[in-house]
Short mmCIF file of C-alpha atoms in Angstrom, two decimals:
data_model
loop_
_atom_site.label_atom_id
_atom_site.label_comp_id
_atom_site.label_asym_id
_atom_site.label_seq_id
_atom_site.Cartn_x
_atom_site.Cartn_y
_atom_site.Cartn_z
CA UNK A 139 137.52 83.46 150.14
CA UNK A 140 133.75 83.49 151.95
CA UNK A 141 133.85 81.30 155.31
CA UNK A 142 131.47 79.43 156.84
CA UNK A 143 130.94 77.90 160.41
CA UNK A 144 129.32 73.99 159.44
CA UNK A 145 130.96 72.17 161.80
CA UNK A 146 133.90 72.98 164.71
CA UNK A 147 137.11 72.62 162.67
CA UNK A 148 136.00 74.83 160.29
CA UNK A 149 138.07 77.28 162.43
CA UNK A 150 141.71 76.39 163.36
CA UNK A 151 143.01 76.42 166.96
CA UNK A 152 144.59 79.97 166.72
CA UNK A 153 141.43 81.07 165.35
CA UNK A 154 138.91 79.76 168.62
CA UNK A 155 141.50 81.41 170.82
CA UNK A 156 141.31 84.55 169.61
CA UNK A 157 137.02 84.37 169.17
CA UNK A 158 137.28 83.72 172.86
CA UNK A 159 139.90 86.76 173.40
CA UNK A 160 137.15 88.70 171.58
CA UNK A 161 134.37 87.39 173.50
CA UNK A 162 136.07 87.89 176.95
CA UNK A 163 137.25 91.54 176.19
CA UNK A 164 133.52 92.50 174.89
CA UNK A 165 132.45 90.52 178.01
CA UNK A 166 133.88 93.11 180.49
CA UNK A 167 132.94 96.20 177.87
CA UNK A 168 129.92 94.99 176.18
CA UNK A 169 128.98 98.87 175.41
CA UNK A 170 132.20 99.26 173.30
CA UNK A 171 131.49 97.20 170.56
CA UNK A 172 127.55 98.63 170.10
CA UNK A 173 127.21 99.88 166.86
CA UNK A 174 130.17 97.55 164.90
CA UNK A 175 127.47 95.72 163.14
CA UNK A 176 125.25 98.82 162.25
CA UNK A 177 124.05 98.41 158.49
CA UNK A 178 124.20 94.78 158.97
CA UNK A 179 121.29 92.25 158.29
CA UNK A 180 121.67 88.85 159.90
CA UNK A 181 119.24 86.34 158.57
CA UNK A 182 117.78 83.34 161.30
CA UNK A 183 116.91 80.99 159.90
CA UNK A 184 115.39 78.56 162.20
CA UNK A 185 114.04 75.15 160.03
CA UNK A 186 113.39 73.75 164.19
CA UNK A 187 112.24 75.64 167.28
CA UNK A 188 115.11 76.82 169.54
CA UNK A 189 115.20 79.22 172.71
CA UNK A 190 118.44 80.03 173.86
CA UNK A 191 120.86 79.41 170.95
CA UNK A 192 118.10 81.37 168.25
CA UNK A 193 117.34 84.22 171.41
CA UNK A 194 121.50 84.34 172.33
CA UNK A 195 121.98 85.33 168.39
CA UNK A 196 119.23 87.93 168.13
CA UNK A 197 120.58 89.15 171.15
CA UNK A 198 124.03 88.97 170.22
CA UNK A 199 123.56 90.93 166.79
CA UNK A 200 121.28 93.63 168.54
CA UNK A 201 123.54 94.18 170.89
CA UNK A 202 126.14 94.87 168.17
CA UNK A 203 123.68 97.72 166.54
CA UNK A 204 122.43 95.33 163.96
CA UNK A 205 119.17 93.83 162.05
CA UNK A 206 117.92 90.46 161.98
CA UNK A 207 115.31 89.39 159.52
CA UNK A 208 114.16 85.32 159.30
CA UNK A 209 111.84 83.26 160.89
CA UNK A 210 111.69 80.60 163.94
CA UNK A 211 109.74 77.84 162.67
CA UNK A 212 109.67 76.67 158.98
CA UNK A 213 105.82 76.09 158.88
CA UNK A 214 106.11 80.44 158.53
CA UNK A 215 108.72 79.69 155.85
CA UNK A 216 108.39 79.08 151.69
CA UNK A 217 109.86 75.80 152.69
CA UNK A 218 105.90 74.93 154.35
CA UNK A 219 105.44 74.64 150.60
CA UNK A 220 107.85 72.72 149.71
CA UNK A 221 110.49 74.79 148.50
CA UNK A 222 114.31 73.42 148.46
CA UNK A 223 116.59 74.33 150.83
CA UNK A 224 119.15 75.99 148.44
CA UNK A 225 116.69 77.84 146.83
CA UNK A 226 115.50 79.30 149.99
CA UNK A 227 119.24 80.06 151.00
CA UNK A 228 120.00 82.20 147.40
CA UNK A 229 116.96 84.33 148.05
CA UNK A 230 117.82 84.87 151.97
CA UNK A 231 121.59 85.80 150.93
CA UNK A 232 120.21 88.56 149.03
CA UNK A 233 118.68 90.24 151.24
CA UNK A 234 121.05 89.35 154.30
CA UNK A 235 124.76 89.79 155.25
CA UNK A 236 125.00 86.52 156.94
CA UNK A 237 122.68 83.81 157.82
CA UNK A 238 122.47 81.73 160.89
CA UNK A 239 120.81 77.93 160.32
CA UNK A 240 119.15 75.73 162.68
CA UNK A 241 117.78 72.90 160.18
CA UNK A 242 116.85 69.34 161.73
CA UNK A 243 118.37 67.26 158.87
CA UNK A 244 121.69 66.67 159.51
CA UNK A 245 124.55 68.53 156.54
CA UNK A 246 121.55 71.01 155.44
CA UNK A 247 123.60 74.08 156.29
CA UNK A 248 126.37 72.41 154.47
CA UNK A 249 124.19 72.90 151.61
CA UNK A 250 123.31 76.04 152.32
CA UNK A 251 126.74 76.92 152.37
CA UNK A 252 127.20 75.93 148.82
CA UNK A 253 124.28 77.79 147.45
CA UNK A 254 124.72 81.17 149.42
CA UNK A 255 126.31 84.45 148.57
CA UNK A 256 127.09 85.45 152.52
CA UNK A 257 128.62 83.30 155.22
CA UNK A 258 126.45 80.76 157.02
CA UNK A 259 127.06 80.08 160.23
CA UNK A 260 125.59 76.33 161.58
CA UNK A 261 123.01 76.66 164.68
CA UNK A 262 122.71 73.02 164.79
CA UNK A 263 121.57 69.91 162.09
CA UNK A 264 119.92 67.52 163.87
CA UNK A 265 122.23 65.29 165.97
CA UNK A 266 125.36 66.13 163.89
CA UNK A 267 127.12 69.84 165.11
CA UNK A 268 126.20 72.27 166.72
CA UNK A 269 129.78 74.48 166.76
CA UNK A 270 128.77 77.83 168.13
CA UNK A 271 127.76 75.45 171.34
CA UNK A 272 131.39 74.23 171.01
CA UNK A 273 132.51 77.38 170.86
CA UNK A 274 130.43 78.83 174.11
CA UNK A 275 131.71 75.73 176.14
CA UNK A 276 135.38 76.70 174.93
CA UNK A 277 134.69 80.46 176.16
CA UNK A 278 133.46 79.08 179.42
CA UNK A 279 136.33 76.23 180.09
CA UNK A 280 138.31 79.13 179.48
CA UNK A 281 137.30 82.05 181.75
CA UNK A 282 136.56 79.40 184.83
CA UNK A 283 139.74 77.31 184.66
CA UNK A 284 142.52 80.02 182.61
CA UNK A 285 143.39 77.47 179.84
CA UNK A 286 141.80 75.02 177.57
CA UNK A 287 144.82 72.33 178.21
CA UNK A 288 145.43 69.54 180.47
CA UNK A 289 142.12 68.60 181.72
CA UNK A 290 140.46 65.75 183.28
CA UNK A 291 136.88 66.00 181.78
CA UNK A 292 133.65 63.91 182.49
CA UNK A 293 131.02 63.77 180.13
CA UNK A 294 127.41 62.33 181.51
CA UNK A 295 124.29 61.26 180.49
CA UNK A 296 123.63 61.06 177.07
CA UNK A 297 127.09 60.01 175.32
CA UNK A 298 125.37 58.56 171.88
CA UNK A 299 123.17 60.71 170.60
CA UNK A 300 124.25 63.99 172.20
CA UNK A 301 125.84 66.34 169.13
CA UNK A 302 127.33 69.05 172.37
CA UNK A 303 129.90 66.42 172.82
CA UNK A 304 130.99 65.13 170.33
CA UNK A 305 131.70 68.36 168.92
CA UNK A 306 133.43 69.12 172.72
CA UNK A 307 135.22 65.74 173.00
CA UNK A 308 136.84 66.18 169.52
CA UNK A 309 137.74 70.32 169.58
CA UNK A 310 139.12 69.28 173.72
CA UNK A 311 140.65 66.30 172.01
CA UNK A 312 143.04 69.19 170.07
CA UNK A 313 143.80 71.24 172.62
CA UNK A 314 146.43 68.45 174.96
CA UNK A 315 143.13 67.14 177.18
CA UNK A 316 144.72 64.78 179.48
CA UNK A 317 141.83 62.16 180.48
CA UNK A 318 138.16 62.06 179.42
CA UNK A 319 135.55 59.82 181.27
CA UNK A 320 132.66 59.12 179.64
CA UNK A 321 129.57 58.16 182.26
CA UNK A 322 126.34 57.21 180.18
CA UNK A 323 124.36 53.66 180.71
CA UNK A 324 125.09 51.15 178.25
CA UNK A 325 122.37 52.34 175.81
CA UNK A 326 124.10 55.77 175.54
CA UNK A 327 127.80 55.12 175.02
CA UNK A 328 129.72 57.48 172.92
CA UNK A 329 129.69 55.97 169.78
CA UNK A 330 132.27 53.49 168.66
CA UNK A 331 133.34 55.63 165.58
CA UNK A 332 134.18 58.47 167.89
CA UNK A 333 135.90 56.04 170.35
CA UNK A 334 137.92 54.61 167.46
CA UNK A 335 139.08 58.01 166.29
CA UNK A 336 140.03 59.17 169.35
CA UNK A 337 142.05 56.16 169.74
CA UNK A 338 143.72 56.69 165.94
CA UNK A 339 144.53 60.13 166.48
CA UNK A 340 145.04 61.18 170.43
CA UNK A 341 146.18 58.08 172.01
CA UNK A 342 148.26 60.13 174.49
CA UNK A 343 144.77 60.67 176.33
CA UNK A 344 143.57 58.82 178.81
CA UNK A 345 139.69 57.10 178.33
CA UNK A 346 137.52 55.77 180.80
CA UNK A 347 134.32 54.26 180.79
CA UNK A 348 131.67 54.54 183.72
CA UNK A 349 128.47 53.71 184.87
CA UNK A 350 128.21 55.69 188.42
CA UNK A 351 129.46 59.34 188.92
CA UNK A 352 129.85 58.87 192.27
CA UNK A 353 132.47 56.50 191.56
CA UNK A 354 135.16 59.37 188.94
CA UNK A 355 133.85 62.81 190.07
CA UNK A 356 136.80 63.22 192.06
CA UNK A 357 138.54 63.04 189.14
CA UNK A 358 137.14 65.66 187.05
CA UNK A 359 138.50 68.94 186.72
CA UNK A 360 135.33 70.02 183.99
CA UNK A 361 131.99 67.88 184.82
CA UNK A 362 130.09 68.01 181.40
CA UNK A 363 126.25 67.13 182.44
CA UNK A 364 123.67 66.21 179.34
CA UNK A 365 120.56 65.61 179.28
CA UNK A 366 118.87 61.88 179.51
CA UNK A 367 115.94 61.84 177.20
CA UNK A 368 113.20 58.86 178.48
CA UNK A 369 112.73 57.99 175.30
CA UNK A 370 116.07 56.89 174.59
CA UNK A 371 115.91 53.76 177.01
CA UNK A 372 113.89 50.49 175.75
CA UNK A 373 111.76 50.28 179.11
CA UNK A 374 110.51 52.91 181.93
CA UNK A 375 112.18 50.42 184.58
CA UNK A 376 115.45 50.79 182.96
CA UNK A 377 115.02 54.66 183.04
CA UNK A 378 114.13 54.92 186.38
CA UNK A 379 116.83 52.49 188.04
CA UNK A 380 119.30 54.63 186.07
CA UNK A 381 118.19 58.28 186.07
CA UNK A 382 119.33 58.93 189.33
CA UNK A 383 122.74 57.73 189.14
CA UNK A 384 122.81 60.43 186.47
CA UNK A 385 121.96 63.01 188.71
CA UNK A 386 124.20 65.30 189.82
CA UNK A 387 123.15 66.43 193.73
CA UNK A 388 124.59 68.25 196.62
CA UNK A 389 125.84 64.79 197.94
CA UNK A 390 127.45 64.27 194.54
CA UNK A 391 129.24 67.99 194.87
CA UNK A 392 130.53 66.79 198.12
CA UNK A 393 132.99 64.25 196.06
CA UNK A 394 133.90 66.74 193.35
CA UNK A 395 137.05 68.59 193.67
CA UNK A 396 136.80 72.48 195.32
CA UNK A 397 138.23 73.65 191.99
CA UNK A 398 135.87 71.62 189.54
CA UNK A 399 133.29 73.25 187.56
CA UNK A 400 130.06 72.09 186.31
CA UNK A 401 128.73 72.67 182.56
CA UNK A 402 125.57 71.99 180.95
CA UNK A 403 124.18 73.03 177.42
CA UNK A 404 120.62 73.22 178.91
CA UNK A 405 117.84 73.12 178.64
CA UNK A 406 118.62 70.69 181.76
CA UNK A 407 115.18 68.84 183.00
CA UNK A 408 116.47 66.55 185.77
CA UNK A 409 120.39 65.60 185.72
CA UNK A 410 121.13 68.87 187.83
CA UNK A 411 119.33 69.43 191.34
CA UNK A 412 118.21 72.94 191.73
CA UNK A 413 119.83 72.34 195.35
CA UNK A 414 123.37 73.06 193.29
CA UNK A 415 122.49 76.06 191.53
CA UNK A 416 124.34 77.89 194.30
CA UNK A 417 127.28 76.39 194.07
CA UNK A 418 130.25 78.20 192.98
CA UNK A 419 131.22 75.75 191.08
CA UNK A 420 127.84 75.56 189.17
CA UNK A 421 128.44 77.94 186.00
CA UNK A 422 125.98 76.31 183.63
CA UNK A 423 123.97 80.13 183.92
CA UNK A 424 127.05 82.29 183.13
CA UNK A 425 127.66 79.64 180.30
CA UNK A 426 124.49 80.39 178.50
CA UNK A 427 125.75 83.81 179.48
CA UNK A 428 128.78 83.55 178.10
CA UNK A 429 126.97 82.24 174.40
CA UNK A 430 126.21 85.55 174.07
CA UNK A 431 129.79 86.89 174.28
CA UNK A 432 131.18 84.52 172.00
CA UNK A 433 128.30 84.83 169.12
CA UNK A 434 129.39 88.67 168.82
CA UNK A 435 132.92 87.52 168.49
CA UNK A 436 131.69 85.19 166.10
CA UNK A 437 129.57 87.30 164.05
CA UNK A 438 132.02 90.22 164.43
CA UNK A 439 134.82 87.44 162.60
CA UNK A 440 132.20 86.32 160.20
CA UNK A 441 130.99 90.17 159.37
CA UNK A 442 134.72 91.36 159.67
CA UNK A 443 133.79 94.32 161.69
CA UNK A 444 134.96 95.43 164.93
CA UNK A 445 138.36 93.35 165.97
CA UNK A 446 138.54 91.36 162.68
CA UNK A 447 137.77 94.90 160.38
CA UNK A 448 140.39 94.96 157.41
CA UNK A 449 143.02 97.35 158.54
CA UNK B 291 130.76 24.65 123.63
CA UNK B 292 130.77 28.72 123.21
CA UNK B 293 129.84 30.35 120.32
CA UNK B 294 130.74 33.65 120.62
CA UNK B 295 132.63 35.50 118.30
CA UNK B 296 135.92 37.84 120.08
CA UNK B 297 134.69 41.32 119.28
CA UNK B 298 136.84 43.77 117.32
CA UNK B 299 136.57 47.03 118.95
CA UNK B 300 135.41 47.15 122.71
CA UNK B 301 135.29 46.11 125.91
CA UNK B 302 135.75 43.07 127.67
CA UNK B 303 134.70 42.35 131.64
CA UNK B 304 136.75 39.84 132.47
CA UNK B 305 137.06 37.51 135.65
CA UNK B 306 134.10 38.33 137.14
CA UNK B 307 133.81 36.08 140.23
CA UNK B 308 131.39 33.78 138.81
CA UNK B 309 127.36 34.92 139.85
CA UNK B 310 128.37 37.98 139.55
CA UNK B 311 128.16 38.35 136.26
CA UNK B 312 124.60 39.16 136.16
CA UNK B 313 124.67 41.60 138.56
CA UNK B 314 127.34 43.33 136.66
CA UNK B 315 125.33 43.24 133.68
CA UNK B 316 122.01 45.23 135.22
CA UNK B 317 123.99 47.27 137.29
CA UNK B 318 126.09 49.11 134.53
CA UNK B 319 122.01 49.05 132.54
CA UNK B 320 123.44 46.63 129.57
CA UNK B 321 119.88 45.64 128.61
CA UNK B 322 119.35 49.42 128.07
CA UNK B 323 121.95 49.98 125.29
CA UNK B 324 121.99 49.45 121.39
CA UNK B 325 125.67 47.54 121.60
CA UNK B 326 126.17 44.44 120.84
CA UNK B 327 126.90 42.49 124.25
CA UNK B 328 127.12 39.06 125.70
CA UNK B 329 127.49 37.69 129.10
CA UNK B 330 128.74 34.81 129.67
CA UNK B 331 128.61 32.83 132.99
CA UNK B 332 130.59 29.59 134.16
CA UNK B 333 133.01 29.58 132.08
CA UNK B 334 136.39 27.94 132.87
CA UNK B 335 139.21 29.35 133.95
CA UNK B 336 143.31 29.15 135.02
CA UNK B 337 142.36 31.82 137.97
CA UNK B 338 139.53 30.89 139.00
CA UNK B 339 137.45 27.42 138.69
CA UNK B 340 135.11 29.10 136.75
CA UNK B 341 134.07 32.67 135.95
CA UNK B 342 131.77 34.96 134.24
CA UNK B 343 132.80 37.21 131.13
CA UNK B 344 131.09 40.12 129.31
CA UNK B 345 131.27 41.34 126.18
CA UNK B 346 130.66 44.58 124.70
CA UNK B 347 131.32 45.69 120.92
CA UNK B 348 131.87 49.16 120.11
CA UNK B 349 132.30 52.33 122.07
CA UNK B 350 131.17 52.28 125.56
CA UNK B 351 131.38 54.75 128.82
CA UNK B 352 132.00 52.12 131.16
CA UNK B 353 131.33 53.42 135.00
CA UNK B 354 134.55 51.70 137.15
CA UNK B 355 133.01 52.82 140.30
CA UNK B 356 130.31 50.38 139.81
CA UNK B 357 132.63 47.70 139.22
CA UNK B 358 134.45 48.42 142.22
CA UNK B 359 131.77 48.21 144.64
CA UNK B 360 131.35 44.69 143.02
CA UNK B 361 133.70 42.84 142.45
CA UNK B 362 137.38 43.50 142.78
CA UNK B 363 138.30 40.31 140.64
CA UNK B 364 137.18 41.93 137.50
CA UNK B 365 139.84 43.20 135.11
CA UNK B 366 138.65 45.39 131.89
CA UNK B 367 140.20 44.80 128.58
CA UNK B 368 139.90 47.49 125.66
CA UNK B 369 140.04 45.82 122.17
CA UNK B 370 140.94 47.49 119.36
CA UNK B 371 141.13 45.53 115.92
CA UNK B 372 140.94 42.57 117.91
CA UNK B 373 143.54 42.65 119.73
CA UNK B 374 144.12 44.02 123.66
CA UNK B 375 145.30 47.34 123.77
CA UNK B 376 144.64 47.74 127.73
CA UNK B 377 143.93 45.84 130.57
CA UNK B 378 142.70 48.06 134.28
CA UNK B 379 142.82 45.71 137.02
CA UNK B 380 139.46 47.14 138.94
CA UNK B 381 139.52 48.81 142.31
CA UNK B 382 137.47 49.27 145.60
CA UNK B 383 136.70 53.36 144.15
CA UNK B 384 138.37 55.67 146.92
CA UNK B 385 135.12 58.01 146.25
CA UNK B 386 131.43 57.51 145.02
CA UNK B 387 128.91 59.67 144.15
CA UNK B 388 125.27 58.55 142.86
CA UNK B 389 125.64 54.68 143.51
CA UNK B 390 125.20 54.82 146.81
CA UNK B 391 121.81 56.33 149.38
CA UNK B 392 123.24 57.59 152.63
CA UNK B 393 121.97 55.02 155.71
CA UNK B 394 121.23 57.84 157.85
CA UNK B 395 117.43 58.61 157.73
CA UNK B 396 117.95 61.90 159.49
CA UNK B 397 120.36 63.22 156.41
CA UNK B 398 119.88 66.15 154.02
CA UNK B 399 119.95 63.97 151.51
CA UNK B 400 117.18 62.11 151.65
CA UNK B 401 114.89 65.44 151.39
CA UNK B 402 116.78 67.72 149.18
CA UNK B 403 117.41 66.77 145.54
CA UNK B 404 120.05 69.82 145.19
CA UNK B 405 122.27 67.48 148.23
CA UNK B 406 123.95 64.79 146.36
CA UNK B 407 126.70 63.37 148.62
CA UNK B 408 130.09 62.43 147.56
CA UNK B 409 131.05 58.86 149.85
CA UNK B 410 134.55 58.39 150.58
CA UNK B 411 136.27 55.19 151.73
CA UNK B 412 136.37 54.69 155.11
CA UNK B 413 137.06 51.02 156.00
CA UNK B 414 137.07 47.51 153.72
CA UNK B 415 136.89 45.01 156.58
CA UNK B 416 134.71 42.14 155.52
CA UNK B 417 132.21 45.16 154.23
CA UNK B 418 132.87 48.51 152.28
CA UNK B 419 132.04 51.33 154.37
CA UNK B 420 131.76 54.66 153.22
CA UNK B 421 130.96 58.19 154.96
CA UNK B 422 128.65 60.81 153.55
CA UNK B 423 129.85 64.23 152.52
CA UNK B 424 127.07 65.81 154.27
CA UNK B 425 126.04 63.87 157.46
CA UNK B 426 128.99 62.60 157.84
CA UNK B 427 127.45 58.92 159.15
CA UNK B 428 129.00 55.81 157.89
CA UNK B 429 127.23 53.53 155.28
CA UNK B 430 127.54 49.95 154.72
CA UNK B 431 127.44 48.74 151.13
CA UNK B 432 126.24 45.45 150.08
CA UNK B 433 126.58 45.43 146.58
CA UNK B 434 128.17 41.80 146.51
#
């Protein structure tokens, strides 16, 4: 049966564990796997402007010796003139082996799924997943800190509307995390559906709430920075009096333990001080990095080529 | 004083909380059919103080989802030669398609005619709540 990648537990635990095997092992021999995807089209299809997750696929597939066709921005696409979705998506799987989505209405590449003749992989629907993200964090967890199990983890900034974690908080959720802490102002909270089913089905993990990093970052084994969007708060005053305590800063660091690491999906504008970026425990670069790694895996799975060719 | 003849083959919507009757009528599109039908509201009952009935003679594709979502009361009675030959005691519908628009403006749904979500049951406190196939957000219904 065809797979797709819509949303993070499309793939079973076993299954991210051994994309991030993959990704690690073509990590430290990037030149072996050149040429496993030769004869292969990938279709992007971006419906939204994106820089690093569009630019880490092309990369990825070039880097496994194959073609990519599509476009970057829909105003270049049939869909300008109105055409549906699925119609666009059983004309692209014609001419493509698999097709990678960015679309800013939230289930459209779970309609593409049902309408295509190739596996589509989900780049991100608006606010809703975003699972190759998921996937990169998971890759990155893993090479900095061995295992994806018994973590403390603290998520800040933008807890409501940011789709990173809620796909993160609910894959980490699966794999034993022992406490998350959730720092966002009042505004941003994770939502309360994502609260309650945390509750309902990992109650053996341990929630807290925050308003000041200052106050948990000792805590954390994995800090998880988002970004804080201005437009999110009701009033500039309320953004301002809050940014800051949102900002993570060398005096910040100081607190956090000497074997924490700090993530961030980027683009970051101003939760991070550049004043960190040396920081050994900063590895939001070699996570972007690391996006790359995992996206061959991924499209090596998806393609079954390379590691995941029928034997 | 009612002067309604019992029908001999069809349906009857029975113990509708009464006010609802109406409701019932132009959701399920009554006034669009060539059957012979007949609502009846406030009329007495041993349930209920009072209650509101409808009638429908001959066949009939009867939509229970849409029932459901209004009014759990309701029990349907098929009549054949004038006499009950089943009664369905109506249910909260587990999954609905069509009835419903998703909440979410942001949703697939709203821009693709090929995306038709399937809602499925996700909480009856006080308000039925059900959550897209698609977008996965929750929706309130209000159908009451």
């Amino acid at each position: 049966m065809m797979r797709h990648l819509i949303e993070p537990k499309d793939l079973t635990n076993d299954e991210m564990l051994r994309l991030i095997e993959i990704g690690q092992r073509i990590y430290k021999d990037p030149q072996a796997y050149h040429g496993v995807a030769r004869g292969k089209i990938l279709a992007s299809l971006f419906f939204e402007p994106s820089t690093r997750t569009k630019f880490s696929f092309d990369s990825a597939m070039l880097r496994l010796g194959g073609e990519i066709i599509g476009f970057a921005d829909a105003n270049t696409s049939s869909a300008k003139k109105g055409e549906s979705l699925a119609d666009t998506i059983r004309v692209m799987s014609f001419y493509s082996d698999l097709i990678v989505m960015r679309h800013p209405k939230e289930g459209a590449p779970l309609l593409a799924s049902k309408y295509s003749e190739v596996p589509v992989i989900n780049a991100g629907d608006g606010g809703h997943n975003h699972p190759t993200q998921t996937l990169t964090d998971l890759i990155t967890i893993s090479q900095y800190k061995k295992t994806l199990e018994n973590h403390c983890i603290a998520f800040v900034g933008d807890l409501k509307y940011g789709r990173t974690v809620h796909s993160l908080i609910k894959t980490m959720a699966t794999f034993h995390s022992k406490k998350f802490i959730l720092v966002s102002p009042d505004e941003l909270r994770l939502p309360e559906f994502l609260l309650k089913y945390l509750e309902e089905n990992h109650p053996e993990i341990e929630i807290q709430e925050a308003h000041y990093l200052e106050d948990v970052i000792h805590e954390a084994d994995i800090i998880y920075m988002t970004r804080i969007q201005k437009e999110r708060f009701f009033n500039e005053a309320d953004y301002i009096k809050l940014k800051d305590s949102f900002l993570l800063d060398k005096e910040k660091m100081q607190r956090a333990r000497k074997d924490a690491i700090v993530m961030h999906p980027l683009p970051r504008v101003n939760e991070i001080a550049y004043e960190i970026d040396d920081d050994p425990r900063s590895v939001y670069f070699e996570q972007s990095k690391l996006g790359v790694y995992i996206r061959m895996a991924l499209i090596c799975k998806m393609l079954e080529v390379g590691d995941y060719a029928a034997r | 004083m009612r002067l309604v003849n019992s029908i001999k083959n069809g349906i009857v919507i029975d113990h509708i909380t009464k006010g609802r009757g109406l409701r019932v009528y132009h959701e399920l599109k009554l006034d669009t059919i060539e059957n012979t039908t007949v609502l009846l509201m406030n009329v007495g009952s041993d349930h209920l103080n009072k209650k509101d009935i409808i009638k429908i003679e001959g066949d009939f594709d009867l939509n229970h989802e849409i029932l459901g979502l209004i009014d759990t009361n309701i029990t349907v009675n098929l009549i054949e030669n004038e006499k009950v030959v089943k009664k369905i005691f109506v249910e909260v519908p587990e999954k609905v398609s069509n009835l419903i628009k998703c909440q979410n403006p942001r949703c697939i749904s709203h821009t693709d005619d090929y995306a038709k979500p399937v809602f499925t049951l996700v909480g009856k406190n006080g308000e039925l709540q059900y959550q897209c196939s698609y977008c996965e957000e929750v929706t309130k219904v209000k159908f009451k």
